[in-house]
Short mmCIF file of C-alpha atoms and ligand atoms in Angstrom, two decimals:
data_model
loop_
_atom_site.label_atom_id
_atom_site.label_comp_id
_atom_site.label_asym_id
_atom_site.label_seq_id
_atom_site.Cartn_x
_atom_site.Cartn_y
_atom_site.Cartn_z
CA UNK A 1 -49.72 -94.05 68.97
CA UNK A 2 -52.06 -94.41 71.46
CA UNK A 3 -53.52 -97.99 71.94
CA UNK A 4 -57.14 -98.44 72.98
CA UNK A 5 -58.03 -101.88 74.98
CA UNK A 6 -61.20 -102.87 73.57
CA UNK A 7 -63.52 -105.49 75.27
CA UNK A 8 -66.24 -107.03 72.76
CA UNK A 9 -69.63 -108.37 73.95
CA UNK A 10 -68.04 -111.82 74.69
CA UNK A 11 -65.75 -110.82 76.31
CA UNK A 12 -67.92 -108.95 78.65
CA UNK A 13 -70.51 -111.81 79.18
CA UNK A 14 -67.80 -113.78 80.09
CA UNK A 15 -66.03 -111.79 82.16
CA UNK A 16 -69.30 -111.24 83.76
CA UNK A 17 -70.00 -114.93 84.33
CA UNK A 18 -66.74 -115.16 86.29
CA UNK A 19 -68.00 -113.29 89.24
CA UNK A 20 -71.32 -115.24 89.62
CA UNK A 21 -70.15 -118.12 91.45
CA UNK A 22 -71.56 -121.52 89.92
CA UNK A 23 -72.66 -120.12 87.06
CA UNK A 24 -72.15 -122.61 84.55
CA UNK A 25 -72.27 -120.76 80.87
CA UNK A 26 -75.88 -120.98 80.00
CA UNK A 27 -76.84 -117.33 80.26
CA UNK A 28 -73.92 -116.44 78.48
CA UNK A 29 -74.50 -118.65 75.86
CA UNK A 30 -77.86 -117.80 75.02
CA UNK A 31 -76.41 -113.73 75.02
CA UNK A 32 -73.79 -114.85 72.69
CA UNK A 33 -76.07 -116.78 70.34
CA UNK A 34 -78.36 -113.41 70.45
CA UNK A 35 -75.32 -111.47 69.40
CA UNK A 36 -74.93 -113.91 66.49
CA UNK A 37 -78.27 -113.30 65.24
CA UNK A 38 -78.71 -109.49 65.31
CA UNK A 39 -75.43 -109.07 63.01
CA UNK A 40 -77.11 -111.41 60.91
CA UNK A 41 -80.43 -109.27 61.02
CA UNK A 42 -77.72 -106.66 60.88
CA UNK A 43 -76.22 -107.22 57.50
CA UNK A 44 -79.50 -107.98 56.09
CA UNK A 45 -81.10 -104.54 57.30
CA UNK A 46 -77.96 -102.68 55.90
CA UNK A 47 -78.94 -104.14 52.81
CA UNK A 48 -82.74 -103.04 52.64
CA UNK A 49 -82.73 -100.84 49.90
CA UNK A 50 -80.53 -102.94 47.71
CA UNK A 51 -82.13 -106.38 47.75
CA UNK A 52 -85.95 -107.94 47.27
CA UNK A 53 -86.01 -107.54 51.64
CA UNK A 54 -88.79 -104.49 51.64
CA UNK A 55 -92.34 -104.78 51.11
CA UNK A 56 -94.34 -107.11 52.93
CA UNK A 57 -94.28 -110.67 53.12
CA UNK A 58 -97.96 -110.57 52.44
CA UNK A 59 -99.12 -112.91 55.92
CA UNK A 60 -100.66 -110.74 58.72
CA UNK A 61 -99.35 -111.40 62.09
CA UNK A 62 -101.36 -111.92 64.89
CA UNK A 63 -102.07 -108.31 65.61
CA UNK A 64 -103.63 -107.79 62.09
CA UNK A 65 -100.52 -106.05 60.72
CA UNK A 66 -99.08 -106.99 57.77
CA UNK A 67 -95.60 -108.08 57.92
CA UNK A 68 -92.82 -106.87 56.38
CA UNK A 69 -89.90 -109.25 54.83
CA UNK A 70 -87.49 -108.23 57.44
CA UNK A 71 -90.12 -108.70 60.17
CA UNK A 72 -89.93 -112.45 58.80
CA UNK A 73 -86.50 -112.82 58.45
CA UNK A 74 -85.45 -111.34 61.82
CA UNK A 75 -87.63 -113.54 63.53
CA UNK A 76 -86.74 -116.53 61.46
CA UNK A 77 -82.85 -116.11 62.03
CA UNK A 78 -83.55 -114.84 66.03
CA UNK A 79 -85.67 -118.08 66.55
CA UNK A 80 -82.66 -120.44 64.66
CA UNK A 81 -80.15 -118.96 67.07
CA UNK A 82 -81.73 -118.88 70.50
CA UNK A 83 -82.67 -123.03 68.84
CA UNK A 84 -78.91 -123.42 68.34
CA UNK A 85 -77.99 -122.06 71.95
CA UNK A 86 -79.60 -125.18 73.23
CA UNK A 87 -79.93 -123.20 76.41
CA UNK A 88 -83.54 -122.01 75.43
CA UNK A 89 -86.47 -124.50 75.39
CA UNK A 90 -89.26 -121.73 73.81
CA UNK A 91 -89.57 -118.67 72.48
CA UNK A 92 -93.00 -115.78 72.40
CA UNK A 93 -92.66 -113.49 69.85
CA UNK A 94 -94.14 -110.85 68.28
CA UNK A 95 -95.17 -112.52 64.98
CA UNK A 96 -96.56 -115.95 66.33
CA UNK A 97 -99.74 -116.76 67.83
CA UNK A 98 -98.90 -119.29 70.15
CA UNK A 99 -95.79 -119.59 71.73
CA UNK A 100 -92.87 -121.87 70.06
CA UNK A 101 -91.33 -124.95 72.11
CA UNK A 102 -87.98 -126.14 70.80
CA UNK A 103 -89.70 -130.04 71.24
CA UNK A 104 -85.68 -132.02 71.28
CA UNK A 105 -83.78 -133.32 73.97
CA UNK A 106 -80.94 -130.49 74.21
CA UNK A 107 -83.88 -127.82 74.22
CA UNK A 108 -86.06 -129.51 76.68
CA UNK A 109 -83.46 -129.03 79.07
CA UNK A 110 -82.82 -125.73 78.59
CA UNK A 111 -83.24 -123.59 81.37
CA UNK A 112 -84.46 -119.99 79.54
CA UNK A 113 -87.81 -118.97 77.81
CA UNK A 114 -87.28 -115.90 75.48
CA UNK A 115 -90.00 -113.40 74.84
CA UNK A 116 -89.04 -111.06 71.86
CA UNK A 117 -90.26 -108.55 69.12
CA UNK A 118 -87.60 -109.54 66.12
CA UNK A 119 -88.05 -106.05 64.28
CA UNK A 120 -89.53 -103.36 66.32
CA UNK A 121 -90.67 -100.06 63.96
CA UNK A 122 -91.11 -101.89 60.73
CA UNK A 123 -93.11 -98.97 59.38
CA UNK A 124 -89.62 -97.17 59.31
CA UNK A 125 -87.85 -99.88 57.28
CA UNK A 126 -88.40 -98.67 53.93
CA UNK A 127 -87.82 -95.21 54.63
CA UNK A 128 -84.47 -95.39 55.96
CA UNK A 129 -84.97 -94.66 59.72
CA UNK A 130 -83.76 -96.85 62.72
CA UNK A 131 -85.21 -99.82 63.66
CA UNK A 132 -84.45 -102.38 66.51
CA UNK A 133 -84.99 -105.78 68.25
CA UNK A 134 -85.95 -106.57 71.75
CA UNK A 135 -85.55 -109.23 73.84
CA UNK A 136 -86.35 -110.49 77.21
CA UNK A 137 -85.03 -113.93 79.19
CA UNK A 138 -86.75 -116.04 81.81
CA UNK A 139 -86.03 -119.07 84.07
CA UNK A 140 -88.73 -121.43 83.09
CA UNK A 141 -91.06 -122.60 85.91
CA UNK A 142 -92.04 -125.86 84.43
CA UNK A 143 -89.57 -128.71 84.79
CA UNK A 144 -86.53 -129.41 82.94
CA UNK A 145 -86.89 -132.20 80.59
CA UNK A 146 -89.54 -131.40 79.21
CA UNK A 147 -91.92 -128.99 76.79
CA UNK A 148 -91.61 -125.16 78.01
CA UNK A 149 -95.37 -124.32 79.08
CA UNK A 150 -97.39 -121.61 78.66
CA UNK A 151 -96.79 -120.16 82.22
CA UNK A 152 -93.14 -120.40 81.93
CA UNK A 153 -94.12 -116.90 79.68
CA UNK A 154 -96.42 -114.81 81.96
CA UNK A 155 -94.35 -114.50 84.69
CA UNK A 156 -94.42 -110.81 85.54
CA UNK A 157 -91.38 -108.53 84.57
CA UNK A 158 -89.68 -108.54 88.00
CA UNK A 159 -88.56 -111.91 87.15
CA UNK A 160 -86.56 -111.04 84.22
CA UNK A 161 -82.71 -112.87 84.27
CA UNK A 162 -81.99 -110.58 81.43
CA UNK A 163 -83.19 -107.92 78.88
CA UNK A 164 -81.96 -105.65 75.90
CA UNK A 165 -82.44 -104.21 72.36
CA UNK A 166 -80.42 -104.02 69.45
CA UNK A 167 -81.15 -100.63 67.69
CA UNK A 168 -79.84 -100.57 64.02
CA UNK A 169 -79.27 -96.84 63.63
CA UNK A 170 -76.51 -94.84 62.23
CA UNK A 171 -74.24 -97.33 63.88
CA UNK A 172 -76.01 -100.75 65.19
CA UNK A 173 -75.35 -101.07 69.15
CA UNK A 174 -76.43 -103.99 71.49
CA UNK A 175 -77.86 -102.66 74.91
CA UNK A 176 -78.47 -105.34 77.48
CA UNK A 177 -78.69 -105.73 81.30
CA UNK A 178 -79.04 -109.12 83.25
CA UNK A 179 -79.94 -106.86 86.85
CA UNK A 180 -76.36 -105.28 87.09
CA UNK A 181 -76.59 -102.14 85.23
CA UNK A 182 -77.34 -101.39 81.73
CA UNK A 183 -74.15 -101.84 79.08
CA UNK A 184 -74.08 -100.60 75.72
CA UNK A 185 -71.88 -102.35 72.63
CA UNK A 186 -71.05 -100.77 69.33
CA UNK A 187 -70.93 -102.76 66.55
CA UNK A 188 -67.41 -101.95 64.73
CA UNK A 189 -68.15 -103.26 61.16
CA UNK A 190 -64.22 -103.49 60.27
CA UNK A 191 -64.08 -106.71 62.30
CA UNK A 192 -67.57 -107.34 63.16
CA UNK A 193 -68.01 -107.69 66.75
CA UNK A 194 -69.77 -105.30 69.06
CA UNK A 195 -67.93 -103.70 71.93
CA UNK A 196 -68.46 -102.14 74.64
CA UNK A 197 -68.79 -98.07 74.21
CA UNK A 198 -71.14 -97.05 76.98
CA UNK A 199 -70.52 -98.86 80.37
CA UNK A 200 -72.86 -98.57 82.94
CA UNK A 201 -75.93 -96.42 81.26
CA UNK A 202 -77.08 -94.16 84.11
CA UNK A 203 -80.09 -91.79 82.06
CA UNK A 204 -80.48 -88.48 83.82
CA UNK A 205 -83.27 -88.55 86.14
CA UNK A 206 -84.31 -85.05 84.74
CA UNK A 207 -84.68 -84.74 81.16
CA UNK A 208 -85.60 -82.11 78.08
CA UNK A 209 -87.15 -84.95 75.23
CA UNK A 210 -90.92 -85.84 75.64
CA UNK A 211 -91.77 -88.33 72.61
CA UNK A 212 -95.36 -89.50 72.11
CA UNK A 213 -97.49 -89.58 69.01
CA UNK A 214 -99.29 -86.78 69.40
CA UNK A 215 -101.35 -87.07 66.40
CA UNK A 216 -103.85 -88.89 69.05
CA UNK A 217 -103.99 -85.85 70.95
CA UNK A 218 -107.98 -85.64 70.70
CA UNK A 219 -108.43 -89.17 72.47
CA UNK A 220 -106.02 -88.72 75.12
CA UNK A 221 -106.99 -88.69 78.82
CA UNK A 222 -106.88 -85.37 80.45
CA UNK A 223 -104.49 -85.70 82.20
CA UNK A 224 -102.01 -86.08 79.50
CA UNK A 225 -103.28 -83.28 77.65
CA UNK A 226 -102.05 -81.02 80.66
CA UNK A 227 -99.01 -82.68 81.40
CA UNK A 228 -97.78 -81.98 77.43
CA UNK A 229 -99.18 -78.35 77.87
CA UNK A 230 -96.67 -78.64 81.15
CA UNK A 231 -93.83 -80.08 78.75
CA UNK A 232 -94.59 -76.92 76.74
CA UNK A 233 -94.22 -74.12 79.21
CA UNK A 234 -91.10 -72.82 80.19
CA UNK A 235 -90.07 -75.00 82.86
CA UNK A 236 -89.04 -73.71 86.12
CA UNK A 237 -85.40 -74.80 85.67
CA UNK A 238 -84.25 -73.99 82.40
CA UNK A 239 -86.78 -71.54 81.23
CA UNK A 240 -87.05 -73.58 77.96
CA UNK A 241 -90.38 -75.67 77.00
CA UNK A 242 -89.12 -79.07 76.49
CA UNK A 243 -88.57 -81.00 73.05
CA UNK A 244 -90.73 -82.68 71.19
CA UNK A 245 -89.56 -86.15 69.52
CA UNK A 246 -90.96 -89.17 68.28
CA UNK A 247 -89.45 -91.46 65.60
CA UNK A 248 -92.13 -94.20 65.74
CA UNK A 249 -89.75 -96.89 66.81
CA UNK A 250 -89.91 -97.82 70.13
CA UNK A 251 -86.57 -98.94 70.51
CA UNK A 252 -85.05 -95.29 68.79
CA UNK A 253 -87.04 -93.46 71.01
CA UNK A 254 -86.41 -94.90 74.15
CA UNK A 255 -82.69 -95.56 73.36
CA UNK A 256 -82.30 -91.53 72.51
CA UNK A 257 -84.17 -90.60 75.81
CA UNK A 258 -81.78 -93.17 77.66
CA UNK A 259 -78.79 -91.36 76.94
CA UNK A 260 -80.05 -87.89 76.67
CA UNK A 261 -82.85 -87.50 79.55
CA UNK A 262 -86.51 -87.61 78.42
CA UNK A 263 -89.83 -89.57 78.91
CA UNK A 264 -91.64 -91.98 75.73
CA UNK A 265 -94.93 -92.20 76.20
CA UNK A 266 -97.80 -94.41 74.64
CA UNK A 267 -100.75 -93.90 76.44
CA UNK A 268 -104.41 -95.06 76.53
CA UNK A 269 -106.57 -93.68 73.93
CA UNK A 270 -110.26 -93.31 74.06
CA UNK A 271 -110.06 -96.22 71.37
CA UNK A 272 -106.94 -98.23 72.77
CA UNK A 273 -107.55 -98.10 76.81
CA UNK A 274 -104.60 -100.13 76.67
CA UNK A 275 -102.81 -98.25 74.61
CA UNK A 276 -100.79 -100.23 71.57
CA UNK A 277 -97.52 -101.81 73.07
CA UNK A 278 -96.71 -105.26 74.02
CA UNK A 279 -96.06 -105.71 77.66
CA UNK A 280 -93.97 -109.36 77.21
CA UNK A 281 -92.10 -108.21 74.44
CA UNK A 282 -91.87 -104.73 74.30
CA UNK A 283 -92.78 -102.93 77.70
CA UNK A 284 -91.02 -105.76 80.03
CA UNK A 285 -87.37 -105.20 78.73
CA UNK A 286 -87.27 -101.63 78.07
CA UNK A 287 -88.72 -101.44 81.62
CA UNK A 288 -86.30 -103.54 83.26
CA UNK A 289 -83.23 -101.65 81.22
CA UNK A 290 -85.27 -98.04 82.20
CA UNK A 291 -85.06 -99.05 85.90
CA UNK A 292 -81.61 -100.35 85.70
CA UNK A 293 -80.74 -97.47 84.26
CA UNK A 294 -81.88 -95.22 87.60
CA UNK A 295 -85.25 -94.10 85.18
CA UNK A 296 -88.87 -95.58 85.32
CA UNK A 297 -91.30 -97.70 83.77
CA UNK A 298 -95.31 -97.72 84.71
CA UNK A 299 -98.54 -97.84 83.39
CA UNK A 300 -99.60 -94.27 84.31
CA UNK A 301 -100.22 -95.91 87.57
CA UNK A 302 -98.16 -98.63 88.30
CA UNK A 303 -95.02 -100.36 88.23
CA UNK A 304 -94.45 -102.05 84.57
CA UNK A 305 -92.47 -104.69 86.37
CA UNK A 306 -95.33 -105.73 88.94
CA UNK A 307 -98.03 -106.63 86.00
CA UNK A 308 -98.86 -109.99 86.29
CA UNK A 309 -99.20 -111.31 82.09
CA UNK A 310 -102.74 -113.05 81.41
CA UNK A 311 -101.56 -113.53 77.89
CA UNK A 312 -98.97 -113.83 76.00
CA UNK A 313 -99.74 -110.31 73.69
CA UNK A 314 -101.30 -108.02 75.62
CA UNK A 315 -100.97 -104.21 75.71
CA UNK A 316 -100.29 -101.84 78.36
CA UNK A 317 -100.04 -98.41 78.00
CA UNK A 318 -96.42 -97.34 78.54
CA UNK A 319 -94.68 -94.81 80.43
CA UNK A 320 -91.04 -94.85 80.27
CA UNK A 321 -87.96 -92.55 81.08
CA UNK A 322 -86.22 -90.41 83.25
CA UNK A 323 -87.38 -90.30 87.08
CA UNK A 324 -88.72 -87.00 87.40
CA UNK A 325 -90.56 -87.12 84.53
CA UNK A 326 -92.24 -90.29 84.49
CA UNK A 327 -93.47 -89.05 88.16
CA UNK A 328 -94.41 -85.75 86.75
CA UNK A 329 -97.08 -87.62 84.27
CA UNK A 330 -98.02 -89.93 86.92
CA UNK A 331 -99.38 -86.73 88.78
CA UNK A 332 -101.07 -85.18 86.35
CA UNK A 333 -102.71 -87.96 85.29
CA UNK A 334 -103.91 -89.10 89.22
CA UNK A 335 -104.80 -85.36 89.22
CA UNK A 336 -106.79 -85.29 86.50
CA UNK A 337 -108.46 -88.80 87.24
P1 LIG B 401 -93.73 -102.93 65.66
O1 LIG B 401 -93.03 -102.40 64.46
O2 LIG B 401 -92.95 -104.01 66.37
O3 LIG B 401 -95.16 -103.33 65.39
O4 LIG B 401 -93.79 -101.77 66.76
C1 LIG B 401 -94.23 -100.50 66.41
C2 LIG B 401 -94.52 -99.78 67.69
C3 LIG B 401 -93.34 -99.09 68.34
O5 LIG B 401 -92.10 -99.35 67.83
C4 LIG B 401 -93.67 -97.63 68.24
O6 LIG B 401 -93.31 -96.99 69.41
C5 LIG B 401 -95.15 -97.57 68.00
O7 LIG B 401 -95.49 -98.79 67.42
C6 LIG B 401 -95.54 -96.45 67.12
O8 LIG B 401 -96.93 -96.42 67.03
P2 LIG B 401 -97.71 -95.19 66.36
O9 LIG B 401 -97.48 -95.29 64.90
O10 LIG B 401 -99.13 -95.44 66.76
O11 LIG B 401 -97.18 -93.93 66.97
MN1 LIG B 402 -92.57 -103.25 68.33
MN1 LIG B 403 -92.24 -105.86 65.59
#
């Protein structure tokens, strides 16, 4: 029979730390405590549609959406763990205000802040579709010792250590890059540890999947309304319009467009000029994984990874994908200006 070598997320991390000389453990730490977490959030998602999980928790979070259980849960067992690395000395997440110091000794001195979004597409949770969680890791800029500050979270995307999602689909899979390539872990539920089935994500820098809502068509700039009549046309190549999909989970969408070719849009809207995505905890890591990945990640305009944060949840509208694509929108919406 033949015998597969399998290498789980640990594994990898460690490996990984091996070739960094002085690395001393933190980083990988605070990746294997985040592994801990999402099976957690794993098991508990699994379970959605047998126990009292769905519905809403009844509390709005900070964007004036009500929450849903699991959105409460994930971020309750994601903020426990990255607590428990003791590598991590504050978190920014989606459901809090403010952002959350871990005030003890062992997290003052930690040397990461974490920005995340516990459950990303919670409007899919009670219908059975895939949902996700994304994450994104920072050196601190205040001192060690003490409480993480404020500006230790809007440092601008280019400073990311690390970044990933966990995307709990028809199998749950943990996709991560700390600047070396983007690495993709399966979870195998027979002995519950995720490992590693797609090395070294490259996404093809051409691609057939556009994915937008385009039940905003009417408030769209102009030049997004030509460049998805362009997606429409037969294309030069292929002589096939391209496809249209859009789950309405970030992290599904881009994830499928990773490994397939294709560009996720959320644009500006005459209503939203900022469109509706998070650029700490949403836009920032799938940005960082796009580029690592050989794709893109702007604004319409500009490099995701260049925006310098003036608070901790603001939006930016989000273009994100394969090369060629992402350039193709760029240039009809400069063109159309
Ligand atoms: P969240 O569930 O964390 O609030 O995020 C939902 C986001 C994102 O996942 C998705 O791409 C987008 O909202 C969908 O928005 P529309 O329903 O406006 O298309
Ligand atoms: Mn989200
Ligand atoms: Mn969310």
């Amino acid at each position: 029979m033949k015998q597969y070598r399998i290498t789980t997320l640990n594994e990898f991390i460690i490996r990984r730390q091996a070739n960094i000389p002085y690395a001393k453990g933190e980083l990988s730490r605070l990746l294997h405590h985040i592994g801990i977490a999402a099976k957690v959030v794993n098991k508990k998602v699994n379970k959605a549609g047998l126990v009292d999980v769905l519905g809403t928790a009844g509390k709005e979070n900070v964007q004036g959406e009500i929450q849903q259980k699991l959105d409460v849960f994930a971020d309750m067992q994601f903020t426990t763990a990255l607590k428990d690395s003791g590598e991590c000395c504050g978190i920014a997440s989606e459901e809090n205000q403010e952002i959350i110091t871990f005030d003890d000794e062992l997290a003052n001195d930690g040397k990461y802040i974490v920005t995340m979004d516990p459950l990303d597409g919670s409007t899919n949770i009670d219908v059975n579709v895939s949902i996700g969680t994304i994450f994104s890791i920072y050196k601190r800029i205040s001192p060690r010792g003490h409480k993480a500050e404020l500006r230790d979270f809007l440092q601008s995307g280019n400073r990311q250590i690390a970044a990933g999602y966990v995307i709990y689909g028809s199998s749950t899979m943990l996709v991560y890059t700390t600047g070396r390539g983007v690495n993709g872990f399966t979870l195998d539920p027979a002995i519950g540890e995720f490992c590693l089935s797609h090395p070294d994500i490259i996404t093809p820098e051409q691609g057939r999947i556009y994915s937008l809502n385009e039940g905003n068509y009417t408030n769209f700039p102009e030049g997004l309304k030509q460049y998805i009549k362009y997606c429409q046309e037969k294309d030069e190549a292929t002589h096939r319009p391209k496809k249209a999909r859009y789950i309405g989970s970030l992290v599904a969408d881009f994830h499928r467009n990773l490994l397939k070719g294709g560009i996720f849009i959320y644009p500006p809207t005459a209503n939203s000029p900022n469109g509706k995505l998070r650029l700490l905890y949403e836009c920032n890591p799938i940005a960082f994984l796009a580029e690592q990945a050989n794709g893109k990640a702007s604004d319409g305009k500009n490099r995701i990874l260049d925006i310098v944060p003036q608070n901790l949840h603001q939006r930016v509208p989000f273009f994100t994908g394969s090369r060629i694509m992402v350039e193709r929108a760029e240039q009809f919406m400069k063109d159309h200006s």
